[in-house]
mmCIF file of C-alpha atoms in Angstrom:
data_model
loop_
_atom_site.group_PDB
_atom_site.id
_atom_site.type_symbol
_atom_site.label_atom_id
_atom_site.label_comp_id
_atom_site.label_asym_id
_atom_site.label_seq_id
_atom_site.Cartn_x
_atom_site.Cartn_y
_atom_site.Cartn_z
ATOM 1 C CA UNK M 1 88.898 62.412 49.052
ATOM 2 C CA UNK M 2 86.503 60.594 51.752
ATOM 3 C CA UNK M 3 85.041 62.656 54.145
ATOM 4 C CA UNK M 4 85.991 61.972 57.666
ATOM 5 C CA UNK M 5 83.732 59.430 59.700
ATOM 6 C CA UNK M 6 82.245 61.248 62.464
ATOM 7 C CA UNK M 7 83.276 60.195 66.099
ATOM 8 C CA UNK M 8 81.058 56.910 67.880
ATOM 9 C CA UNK M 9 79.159 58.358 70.289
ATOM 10 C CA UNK M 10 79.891 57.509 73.821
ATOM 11 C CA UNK M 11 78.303 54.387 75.111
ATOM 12 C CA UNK M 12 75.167 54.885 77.763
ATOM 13 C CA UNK M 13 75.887 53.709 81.177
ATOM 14 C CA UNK M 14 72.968 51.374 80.745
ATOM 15 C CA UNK M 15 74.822 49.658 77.787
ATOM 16 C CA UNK M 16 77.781 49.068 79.953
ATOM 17 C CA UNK M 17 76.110 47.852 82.900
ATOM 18 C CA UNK M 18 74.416 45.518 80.663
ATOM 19 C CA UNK M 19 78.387 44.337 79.075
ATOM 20 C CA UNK M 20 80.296 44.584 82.411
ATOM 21 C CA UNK M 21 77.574 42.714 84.275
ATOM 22 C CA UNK M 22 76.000 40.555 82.031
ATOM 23 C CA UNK M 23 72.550 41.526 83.313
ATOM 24 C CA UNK M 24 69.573 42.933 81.488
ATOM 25 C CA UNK M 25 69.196 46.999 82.126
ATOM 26 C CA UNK M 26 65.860 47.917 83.883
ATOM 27 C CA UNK M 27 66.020 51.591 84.702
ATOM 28 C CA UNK M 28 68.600 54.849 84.617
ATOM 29 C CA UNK M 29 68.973 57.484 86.308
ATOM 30 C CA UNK M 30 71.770 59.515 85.708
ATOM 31 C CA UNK M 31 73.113 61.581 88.343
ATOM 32 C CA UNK M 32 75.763 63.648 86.775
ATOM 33 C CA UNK M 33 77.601 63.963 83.443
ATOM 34 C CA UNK M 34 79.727 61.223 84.878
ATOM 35 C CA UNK M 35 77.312 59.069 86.990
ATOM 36 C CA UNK M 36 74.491 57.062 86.674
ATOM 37 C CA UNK M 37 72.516 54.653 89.001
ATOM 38 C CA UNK M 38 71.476 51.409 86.715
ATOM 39 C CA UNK M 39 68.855 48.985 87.762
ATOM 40 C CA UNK M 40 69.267 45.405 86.968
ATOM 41 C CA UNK M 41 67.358 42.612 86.243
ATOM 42 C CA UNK M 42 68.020 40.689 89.656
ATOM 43 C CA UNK M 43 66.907 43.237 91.641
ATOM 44 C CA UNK M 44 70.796 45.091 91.969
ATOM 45 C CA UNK M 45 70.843 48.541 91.497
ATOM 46 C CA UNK M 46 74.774 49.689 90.112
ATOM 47 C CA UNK M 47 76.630 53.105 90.203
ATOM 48 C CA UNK M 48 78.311 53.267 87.172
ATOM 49 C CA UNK M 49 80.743 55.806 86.243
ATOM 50 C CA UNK M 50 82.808 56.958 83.654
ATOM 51 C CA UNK M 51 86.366 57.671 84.207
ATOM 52 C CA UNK M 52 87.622 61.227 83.539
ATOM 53 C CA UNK M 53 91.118 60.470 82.688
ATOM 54 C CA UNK M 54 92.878 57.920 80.667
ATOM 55 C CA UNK M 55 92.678 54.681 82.781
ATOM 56 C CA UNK M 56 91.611 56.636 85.439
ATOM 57 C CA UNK M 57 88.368 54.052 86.199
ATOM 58 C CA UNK M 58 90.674 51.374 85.897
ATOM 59 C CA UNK M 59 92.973 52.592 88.675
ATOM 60 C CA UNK M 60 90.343 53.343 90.945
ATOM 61 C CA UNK M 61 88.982 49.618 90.277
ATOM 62 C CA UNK M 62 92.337 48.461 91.487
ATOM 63 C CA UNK M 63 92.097 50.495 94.409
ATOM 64 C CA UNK M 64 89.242 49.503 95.072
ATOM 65 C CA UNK M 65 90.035 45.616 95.240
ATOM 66 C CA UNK M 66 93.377 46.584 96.866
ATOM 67 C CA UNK M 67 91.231 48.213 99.727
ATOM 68 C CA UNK M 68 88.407 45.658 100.076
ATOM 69 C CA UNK M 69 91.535 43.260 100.231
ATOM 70 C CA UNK M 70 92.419 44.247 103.625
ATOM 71 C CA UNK M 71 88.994 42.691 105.159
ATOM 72 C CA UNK M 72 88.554 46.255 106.985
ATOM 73 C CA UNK M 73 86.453 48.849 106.021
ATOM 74 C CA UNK M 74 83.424 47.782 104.244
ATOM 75 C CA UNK M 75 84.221 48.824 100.425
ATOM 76 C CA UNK M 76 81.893 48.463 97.413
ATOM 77 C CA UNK M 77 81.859 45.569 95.190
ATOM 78 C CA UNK M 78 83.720 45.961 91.764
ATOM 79 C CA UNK M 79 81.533 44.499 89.764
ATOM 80 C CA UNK M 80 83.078 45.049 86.040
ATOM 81 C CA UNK M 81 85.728 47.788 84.864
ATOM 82 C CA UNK M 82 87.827 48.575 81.582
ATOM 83 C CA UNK M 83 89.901 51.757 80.401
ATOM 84 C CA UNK M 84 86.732 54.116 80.602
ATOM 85 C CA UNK M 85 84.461 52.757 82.759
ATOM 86 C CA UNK M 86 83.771 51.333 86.576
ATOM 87 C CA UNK M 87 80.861 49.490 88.056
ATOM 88 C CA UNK M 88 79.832 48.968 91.667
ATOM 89 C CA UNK M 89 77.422 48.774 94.443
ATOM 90 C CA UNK M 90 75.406 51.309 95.124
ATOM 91 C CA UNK M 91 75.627 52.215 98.848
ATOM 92 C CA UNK M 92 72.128 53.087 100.957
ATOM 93 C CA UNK M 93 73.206 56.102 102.764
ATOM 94 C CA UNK M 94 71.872 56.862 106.166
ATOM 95 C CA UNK M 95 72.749 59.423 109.104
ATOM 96 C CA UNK M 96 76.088 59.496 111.025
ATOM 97 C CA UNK M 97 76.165 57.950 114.165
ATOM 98 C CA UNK M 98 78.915 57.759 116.816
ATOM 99 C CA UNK M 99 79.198 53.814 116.854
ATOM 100 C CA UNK M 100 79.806 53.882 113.142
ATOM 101 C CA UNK M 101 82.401 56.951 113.712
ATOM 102 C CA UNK M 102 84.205 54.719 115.921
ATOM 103 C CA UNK M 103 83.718 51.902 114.266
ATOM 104 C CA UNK M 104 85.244 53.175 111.169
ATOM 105 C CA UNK M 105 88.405 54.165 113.143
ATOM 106 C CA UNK M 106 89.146 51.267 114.128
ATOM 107 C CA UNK M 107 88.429 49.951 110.873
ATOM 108 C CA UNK M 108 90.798 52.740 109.168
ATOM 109 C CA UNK M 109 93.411 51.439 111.401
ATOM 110 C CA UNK M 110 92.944 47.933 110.591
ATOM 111 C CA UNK M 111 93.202 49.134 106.971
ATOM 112 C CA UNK M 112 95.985 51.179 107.437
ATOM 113 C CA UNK M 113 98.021 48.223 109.240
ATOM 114 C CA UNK M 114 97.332 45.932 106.201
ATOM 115 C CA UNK M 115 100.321 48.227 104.431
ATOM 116 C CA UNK M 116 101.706 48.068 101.329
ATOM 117 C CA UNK M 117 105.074 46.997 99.999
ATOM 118 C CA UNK M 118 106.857 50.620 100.128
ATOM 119 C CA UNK M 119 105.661 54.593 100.059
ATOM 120 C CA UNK M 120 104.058 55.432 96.793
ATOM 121 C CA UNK M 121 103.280 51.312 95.845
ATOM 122 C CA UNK M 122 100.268 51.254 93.586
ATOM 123 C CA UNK M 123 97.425 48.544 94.187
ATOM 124 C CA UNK M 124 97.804 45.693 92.152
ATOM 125 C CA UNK M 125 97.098 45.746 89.080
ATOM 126 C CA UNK M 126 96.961 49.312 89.197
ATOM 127 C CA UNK M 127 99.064 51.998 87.146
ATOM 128 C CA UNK M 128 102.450 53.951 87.941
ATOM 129 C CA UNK M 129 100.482 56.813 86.339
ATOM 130 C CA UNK M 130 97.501 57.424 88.113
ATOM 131 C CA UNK M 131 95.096 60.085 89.580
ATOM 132 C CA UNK M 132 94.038 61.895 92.945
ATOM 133 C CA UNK M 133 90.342 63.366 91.544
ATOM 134 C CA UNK M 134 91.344 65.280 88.339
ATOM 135 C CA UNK M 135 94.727 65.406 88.662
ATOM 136 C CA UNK M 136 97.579 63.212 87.483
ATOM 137 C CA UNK M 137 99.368 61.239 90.525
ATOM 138 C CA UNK M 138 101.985 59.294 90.033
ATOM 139 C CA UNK M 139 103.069 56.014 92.352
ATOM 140 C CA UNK M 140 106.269 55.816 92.125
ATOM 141 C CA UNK M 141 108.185 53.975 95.162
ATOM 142 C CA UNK M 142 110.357 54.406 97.746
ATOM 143 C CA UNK M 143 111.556 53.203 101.096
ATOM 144 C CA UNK M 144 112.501 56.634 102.912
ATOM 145 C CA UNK M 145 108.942 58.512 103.778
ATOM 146 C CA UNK M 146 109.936 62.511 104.108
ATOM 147 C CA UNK M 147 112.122 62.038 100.829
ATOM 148 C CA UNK M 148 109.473 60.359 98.848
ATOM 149 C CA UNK M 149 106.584 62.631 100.183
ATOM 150 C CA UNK M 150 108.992 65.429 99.316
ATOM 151 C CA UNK M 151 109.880 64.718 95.647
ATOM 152 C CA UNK M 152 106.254 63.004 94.619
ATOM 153 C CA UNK M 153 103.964 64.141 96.784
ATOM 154 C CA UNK M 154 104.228 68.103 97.641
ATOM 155 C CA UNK M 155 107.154 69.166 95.454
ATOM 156 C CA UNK M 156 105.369 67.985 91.912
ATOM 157 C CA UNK M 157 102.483 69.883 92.609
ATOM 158 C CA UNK M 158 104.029 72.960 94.005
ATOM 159 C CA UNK M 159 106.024 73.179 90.989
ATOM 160 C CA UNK M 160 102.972 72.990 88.510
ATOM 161 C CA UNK M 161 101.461 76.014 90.926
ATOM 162 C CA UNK M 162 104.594 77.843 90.187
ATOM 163 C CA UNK M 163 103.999 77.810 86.698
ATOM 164 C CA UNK M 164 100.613 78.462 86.587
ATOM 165 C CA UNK M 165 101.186 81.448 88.968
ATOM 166 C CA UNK M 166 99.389 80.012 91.435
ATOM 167 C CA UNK M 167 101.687 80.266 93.999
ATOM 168 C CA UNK M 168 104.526 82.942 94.194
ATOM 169 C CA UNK M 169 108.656 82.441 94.485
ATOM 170 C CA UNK M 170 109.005 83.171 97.963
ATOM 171 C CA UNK M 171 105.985 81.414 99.009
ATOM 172 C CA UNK M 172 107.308 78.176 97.067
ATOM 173 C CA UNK M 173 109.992 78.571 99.271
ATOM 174 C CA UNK M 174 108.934 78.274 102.409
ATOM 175 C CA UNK M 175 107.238 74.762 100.971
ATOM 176 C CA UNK M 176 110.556 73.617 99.844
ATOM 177 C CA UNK M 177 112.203 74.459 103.317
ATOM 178 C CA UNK M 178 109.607 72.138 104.882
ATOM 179 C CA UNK M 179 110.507 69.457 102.587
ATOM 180 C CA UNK M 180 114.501 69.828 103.503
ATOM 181 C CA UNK M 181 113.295 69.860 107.164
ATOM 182 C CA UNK M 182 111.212 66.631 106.333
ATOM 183 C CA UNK M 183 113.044 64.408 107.938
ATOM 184 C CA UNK M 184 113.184 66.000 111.477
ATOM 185 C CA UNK M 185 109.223 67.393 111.293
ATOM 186 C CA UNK M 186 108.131 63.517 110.316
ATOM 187 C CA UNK M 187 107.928 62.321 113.429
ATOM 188 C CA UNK M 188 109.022 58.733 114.121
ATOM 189 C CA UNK M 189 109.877 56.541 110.972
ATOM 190 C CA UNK M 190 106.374 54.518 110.406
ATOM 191 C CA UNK M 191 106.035 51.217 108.065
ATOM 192 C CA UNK M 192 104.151 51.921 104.390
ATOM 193 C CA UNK M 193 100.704 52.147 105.430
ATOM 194 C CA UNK M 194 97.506 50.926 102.851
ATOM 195 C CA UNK M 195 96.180 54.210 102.348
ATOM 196 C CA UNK M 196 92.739 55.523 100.744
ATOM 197 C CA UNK M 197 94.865 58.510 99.335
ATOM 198 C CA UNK M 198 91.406 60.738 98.650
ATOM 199 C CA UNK M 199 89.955 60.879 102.563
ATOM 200 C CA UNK M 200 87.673 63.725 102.785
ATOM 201 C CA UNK M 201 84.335 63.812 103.483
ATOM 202 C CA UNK M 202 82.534 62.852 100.375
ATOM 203 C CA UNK M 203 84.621 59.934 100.271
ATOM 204 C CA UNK M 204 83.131 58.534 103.560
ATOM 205 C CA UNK M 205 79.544 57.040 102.994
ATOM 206 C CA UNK M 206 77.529 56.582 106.112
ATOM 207 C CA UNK M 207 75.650 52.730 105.429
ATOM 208 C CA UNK M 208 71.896 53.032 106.179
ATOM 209 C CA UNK M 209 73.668 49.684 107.907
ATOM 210 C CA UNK M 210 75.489 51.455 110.505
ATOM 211 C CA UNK M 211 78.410 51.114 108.827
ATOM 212 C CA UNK M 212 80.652 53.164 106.842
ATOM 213 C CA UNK M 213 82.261 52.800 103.054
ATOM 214 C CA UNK M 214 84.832 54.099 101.411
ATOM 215 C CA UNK M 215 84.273 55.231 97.305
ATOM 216 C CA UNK M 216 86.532 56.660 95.047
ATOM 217 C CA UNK M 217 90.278 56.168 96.011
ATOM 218 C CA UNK M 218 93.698 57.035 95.155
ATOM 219 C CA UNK M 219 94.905 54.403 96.565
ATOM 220 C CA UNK M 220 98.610 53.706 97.581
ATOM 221 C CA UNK M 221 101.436 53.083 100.077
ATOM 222 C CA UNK M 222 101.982 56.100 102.472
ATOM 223 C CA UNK M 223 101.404 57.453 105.917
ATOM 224 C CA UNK M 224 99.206 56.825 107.887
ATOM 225 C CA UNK M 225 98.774 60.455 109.490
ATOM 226 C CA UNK M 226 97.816 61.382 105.659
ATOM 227 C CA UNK M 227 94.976 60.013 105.223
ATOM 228 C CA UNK M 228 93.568 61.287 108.649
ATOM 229 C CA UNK M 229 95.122 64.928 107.838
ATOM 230 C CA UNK M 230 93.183 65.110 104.755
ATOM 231 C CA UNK M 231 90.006 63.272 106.695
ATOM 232 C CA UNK M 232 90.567 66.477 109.383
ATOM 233 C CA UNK M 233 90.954 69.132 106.283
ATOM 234 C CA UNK M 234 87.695 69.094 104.100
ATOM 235 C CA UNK M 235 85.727 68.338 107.529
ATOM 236 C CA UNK M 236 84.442 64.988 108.520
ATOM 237 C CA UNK M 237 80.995 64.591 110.845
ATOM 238 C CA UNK M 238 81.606 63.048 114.065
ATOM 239 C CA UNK M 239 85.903 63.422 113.407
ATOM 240 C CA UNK M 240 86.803 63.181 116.973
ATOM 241 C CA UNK M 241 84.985 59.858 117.695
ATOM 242 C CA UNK M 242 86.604 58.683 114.319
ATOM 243 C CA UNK M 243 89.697 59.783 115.759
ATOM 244 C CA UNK M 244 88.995 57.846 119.503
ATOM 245 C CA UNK M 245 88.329 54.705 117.578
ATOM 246 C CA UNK M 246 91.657 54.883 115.684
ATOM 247 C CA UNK M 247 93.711 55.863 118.654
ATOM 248 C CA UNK M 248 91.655 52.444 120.641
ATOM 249 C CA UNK M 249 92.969 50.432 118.135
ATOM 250 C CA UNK M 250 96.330 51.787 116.909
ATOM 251 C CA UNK M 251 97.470 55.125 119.017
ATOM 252 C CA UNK M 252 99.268 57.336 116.462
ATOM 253 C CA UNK M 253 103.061 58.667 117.607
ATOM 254 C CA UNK M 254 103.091 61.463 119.665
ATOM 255 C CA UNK M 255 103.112 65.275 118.062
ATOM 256 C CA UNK M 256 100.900 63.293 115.220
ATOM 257 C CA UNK M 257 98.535 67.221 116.092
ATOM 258 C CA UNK M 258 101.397 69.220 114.941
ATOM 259 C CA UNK M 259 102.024 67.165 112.043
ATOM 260 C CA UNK M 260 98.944 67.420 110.446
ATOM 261 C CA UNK M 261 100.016 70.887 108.330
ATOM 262 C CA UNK M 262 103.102 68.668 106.757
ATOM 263 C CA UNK M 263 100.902 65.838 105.478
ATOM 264 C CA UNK M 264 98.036 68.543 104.356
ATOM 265 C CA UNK M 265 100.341 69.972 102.274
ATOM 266 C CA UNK M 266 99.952 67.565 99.702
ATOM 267 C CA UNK M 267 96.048 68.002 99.030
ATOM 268 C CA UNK M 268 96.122 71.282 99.227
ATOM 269 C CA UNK M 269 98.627 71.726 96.414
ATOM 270 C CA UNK M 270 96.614 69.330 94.315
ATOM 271 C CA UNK M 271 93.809 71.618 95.242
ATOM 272 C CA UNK M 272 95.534 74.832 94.187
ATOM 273 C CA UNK M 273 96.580 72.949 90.801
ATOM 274 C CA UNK M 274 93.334 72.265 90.483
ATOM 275 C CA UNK M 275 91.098 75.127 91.877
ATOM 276 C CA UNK M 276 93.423 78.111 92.119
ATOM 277 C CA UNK M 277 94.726 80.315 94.873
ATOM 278 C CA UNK M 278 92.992 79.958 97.861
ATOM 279 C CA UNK M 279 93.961 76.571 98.380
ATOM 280 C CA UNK M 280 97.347 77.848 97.411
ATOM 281 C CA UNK M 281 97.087 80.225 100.349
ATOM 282 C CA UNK M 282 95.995 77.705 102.295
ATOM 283 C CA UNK M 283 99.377 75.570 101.431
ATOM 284 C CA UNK M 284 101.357 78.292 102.367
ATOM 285 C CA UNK M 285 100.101 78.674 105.532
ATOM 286 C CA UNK M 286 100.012 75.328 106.475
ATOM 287 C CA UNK M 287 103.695 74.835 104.777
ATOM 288 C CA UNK M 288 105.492 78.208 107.269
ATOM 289 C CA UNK M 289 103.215 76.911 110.376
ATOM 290 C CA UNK M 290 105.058 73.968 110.368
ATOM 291 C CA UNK M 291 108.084 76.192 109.719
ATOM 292 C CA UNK M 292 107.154 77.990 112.754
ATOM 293 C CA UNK M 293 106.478 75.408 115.048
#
């Protein structure tokens, strides 16, 4: 009986610079298990990263070119992708400033008014079955925003914290009360917006250009006020000129403050899938505020 051929090893991110790009390597540096900053031979240095799902780097490189597509907020060049891999620009960081905060909302509003062809519409090219970080997200459509938020958006997630223990019986339903009252707490019905779909913080690089750039969606049709909830959630520097510069260009519907709970509630349950209770807690008291108010 043969013996079993061991496993290839994983290719370097050096080699697949070198195929995606069809450049000569110059230097590595790798910056986590997962990342890597390549030099080139024309002077370009690359972020290349390894996806850590299946097709997971070629969903964010659809997202990616889905995002850039709307000619709005400065995005890094795809420069090669394939099941397992991604690479792009590297972006020179440099300090917030309030004229980039309020340039990039505007530009998140120009983004956002590019839409998308219904709620839950993956990018071109991109997958049904997708991610949001580490955990599976899946893009399926719809043309009715509380129903669709409510069955693939909150109620997926809530149901895998159930099950994990995460979250407890009654306090799963409180969640599933605010997704019956969807419709009324909503606000005004909005078009599909082009949405980032993984806003927080270190999401949002601030361009030693004065400009910002936007790395590692989940990109997909939604609302709006989802992408700015979950901007608002992790913390964001300089949020409230962000916020001016959106409301300049596109003012959101009024009560958007006491709607930002309902459209948390979806990263925070993929949080508590992810990371465990306190996010879960978190859920639930964003999920009976809303309740409340």
């Amino acid at each position: 009986m043969s013996a079993t051929p061991p496993p290839s090893p994983s290719p370097s991110p050096s080699s697949v610079a070198a195929r995606l790009t069809g450049r000569t390597v110059t230097a590595e540096r790798r910056l986590s298990g997962t990342l890597a900053e390549v030099a080139l031979d024309d002077g370009r240095t690359v972020m290349v990263k390894r996806g850590e799902g299946t097709g997971a780097a070629r969903a964010e490189a659809a997202g990616l070119r889905w995002l850039a597509g709307a000619g709005a907020v400065r995005i890094p060049q795809v420069h090669g992708d394939d099941a397992d891999w991604l690479v792009t620009d590297r972006v020179e960081q440099g300090p917030p400033s309030e004229e980039a905060a309020a340039g990039f909302g505007r530009e998140l509003a120009a983004l956002h008014a590019a839409g998308a062809p219904a709620f839950g519409s993956p990018p071109p090219g991109g997958p049904v079955e997708a991610y949001i970080g580490l955990a599976p997200m899946r893009n399926v459509t719809g043309d009715d925003w509380p129903r669709w938020y409510a069955e693939h958006r909150v109620l997926p997630y809530l149901r895998s914290a159930v099950d994990a223990g995460t979250v407890g019986a009654a306090e799963a339903a409180d969640v599933e009360r605010v997704c019956e009252r969807l419709p009324e707490l909503a606000g005004p019905a909005e078009p599909p917006a082009r949405l980032h779909g993984d806003l927080w913080n270190g999401n949002v690089l601030w361009g030693a250009d004065g400009h910002v750039r936007l790395i590692d969606p989940a990109a997909h049709g939604g609302h709006r006020e989802t992408d700015l909830a979950m901007l608002r959630l992790f913390g964001c520097p300089l949020l409230e000129r962000i916020m001016d510069g959106y409301g300049q260009a596109a003012p959101l519907a009024d009560g958007w403050a006491a709607r930002v709970g309902v459209h948390q509630l979806f990263p925070l349950l993929v949080h508590a899938v992810l990371f465990g209770r306190g996010y879960a807690e978190q859920a639930v008291a964003a999920a009976r505020a809303a309740l409340a108010g």
